[in-house]
């Protein structure tokens, strides 16, 4: 026969397990969105920073709409953080739909110089855009989803009018 202390211990372990499972199920309910950087334009330059204006395409692969309230993002090229930013957003993205979100980004002039010096005679560079998208689903539950997009950028396609060396 179990003592009262053992019974309480079993109930507490069961309660902790239920809370853990419930917490995990809420986070695994959604698939992370797909992101794509559509453009990146210099807005202004100071001695230490470059401010950019960009558009990010956000695709919702889920079967329910997501109301995006906040985005945090960073763009790395050849492992160097080129820009980052955070944005208050108010955009509802339907299931299997996409939205274009204008964002402000900021980067260090020193990192741009490091990047340029590392790109001598390089025909392509690695890039990674990563961050999180946060908001509320259609049932009023909050979510925070990470995203990451990696790839290679062919530099010869950026200046098609320039002769090759």
XYZ file of C-alpha atoms in Angstrom:
165
model
C 0.000 0.000 0.000
C 1.290 3.435 -0.932
C 1.785 6.106 1.619
C 0.214 9.500 1.310
C 3.653 11.000 0.538
C 4.181 8.567 -2.381
C 0.704 9.292 -3.753
C 1.305 13.055 -3.663
C 4.666 12.550 -5.373
C 3.051 10.524 -8.197
C 0.304 13.136 -8.627
C 2.874 15.959 -8.809
C 4.962 14.083 -11.397
C 1.788 13.475 -13.428
C 0.795 17.142 -13.196
C 4.254 18.312 -14.310
C 4.119 15.853 -17.233
C 0.670 17.138 -18.308
C 1.800 20.778 -18.151
C 4.940 19.916 -20.160
C 2.969 18.048 -22.841
C 0.391 20.848 -23.091
C 3.145 23.458 -23.447
C 4.946 21.473 -26.122
C 1.800 20.781 -28.111
C 1.055 24.500 -28.440
C 4.507 25.217 -29.882
C 4.536 22.277 -32.295
C 1.093 23.132 -33.600
C 2.395 25.381 -36.382
C 4.898 24.945 -39.162
C 7.497 27.730 -39.357
C 6.832 30.233 -42.136
C 8.872 30.453 -45.314
C 10.652 33.758 -45.823
C 12.239 35.461 -48.778
C 14.098 38.753 -48.921
C 12.671 40.524 -51.964
C 14.863 43.634 -51.981
C 17.312 45.575 -49.866
C 17.745 49.311 -50.474
C 20.049 51.732 -48.634
C 17.962 54.330 -46.837
C 20.722 56.373 -45.179
C 24.331 56.057 -44.049
C 26.039 57.413 -40.957
C 29.632 57.083 -39.797
C 28.955 53.780 -38.048
C 25.710 52.344 -39.499
C 23.831 51.807 -42.702
C 20.039 51.803 -42.535
C 18.131 49.829 -45.140
C 14.538 49.498 -46.284
C 13.523 46.015 -47.430
C 10.540 43.883 -48.288
C 10.199 40.380 -46.908
C 7.779 37.853 -48.375
C 6.283 35.686 -45.633
C 4.435 32.490 -46.616
C 2.116 30.781 -44.113
C 2.254 26.994 -44.741
C -0.307 26.298 -42.004
C -3.977 25.366 -42.358
C -5.136 28.349 -40.304
C -4.540 32.086 -40.518
C -1.794 33.718 -38.470
C -1.947 37.309 -37.245
C 1.674 38.437 -37.205
C 2.392 41.129 -34.624
C 6.194 41.096 -34.387
C 9.199 40.023 -36.452
C 12.859 39.799 -35.518
C 15.370 38.995 -38.273
C 19.038 38.948 -39.228
C 20.793 38.531 -42.573
C 24.221 36.900 -42.724
C 26.414 36.825 -45.820
C 29.472 34.558 -45.730
C 28.919 34.208 -41.985
C 29.087 37.975 -41.373
C 25.966 39.617 -39.925
C 25.156 42.227 -42.541
C 21.884 43.563 -41.142
C 19.340 42.931 -38.427
C 16.126 44.416 -37.214
C 12.883 44.013 -35.336
C 9.512 45.257 -36.420
C 6.044 45.677 -34.942
C 3.743 44.307 -37.640
C 0.002 44.039 -38.028
C -0.591 41.548 -40.807
C -2.973 38.613 -41.024
C -1.753 35.906 -43.371
C -4.336 33.370 -44.456
C -3.678 29.635 -44.673
C -1.313 28.816 -47.529
C -1.122 32.521 -48.403
C 1.729 35.008 -48.450
C 2.186 38.643 -47.537
C 4.863 41.199 -48.334
C 6.007 43.029 -45.225
C 8.113 46.211 -45.427
C 10.863 46.252 -42.802
C 13.671 48.505 -41.600
C 17.108 47.000 -41.151
C 20.331 48.330 -39.737
C 23.896 47.169 -40.196
C 27.381 48.122 -39.190
C 29.595 49.895 -41.737
C 32.510 47.877 -40.316
C 30.726 44.597 -41.158
C 30.105 45.808 -44.721
C 33.831 46.585 -45.053
C 34.698 43.126 -43.649
C 32.292 41.540 -46.102
C 33.688 43.413 -49.118
C 37.267 42.523 -48.184
C 36.320 38.833 -47.871
C 34.716 38.806 -51.326
C 37.762 39.395 -53.546
C 37.331 37.365 -56.769
C 34.291 35.533 -55.386
C 31.543 34.501 -57.803
C 28.991 33.414 -55.189
C 28.367 33.927 -51.487
C 26.483 32.008 -48.814
C 23.567 33.763 -47.173
C 21.288 33.002 -44.262
C 18.246 34.925 -43.129
C 16.890 33.895 -39.758
C 14.656 35.191 -37.038
C 11.267 34.738 -35.415
C 7.685 35.626 -36.233
C 5.304 36.162 -33.321
C 1.604 36.814 -33.089
C -1.811 35.328 -32.391
C -3.659 32.501 -34.129
C -7.383 32.518 -34.951
C -8.203 30.999 -31.521
C -6.430 33.804 -29.650
C -3.379 31.708 -28.724
C 0.003 33.377 -28.995
C 2.805 31.825 -31.023
C 6.469 32.448 -31.729
C 7.894 30.627 -34.738
C 11.530 30.561 -35.805
C 12.444 30.784 -39.477
C 15.644 30.257 -41.396
C 16.410 30.488 -45.085
C 19.841 29.520 -46.420
C 21.285 29.541 -49.877
C 23.886 30.801 -52.261
C 23.779 34.116 -54.053
C 25.320 34.251 -57.530
C 27.115 37.606 -57.679
C 27.416 37.538 -61.467
C 23.625 37.880 -61.698
C 23.677 41.106 -59.653
C 25.540 43.107 -62.319
C 24.615 41.510 -65.633
C 25.796 44.562 -67.629
C 29.358 44.491 -66.320
C 32.036 42.605 -68.246
C 33.581 39.561 -66.520
C 37.227 39.603 -65.490
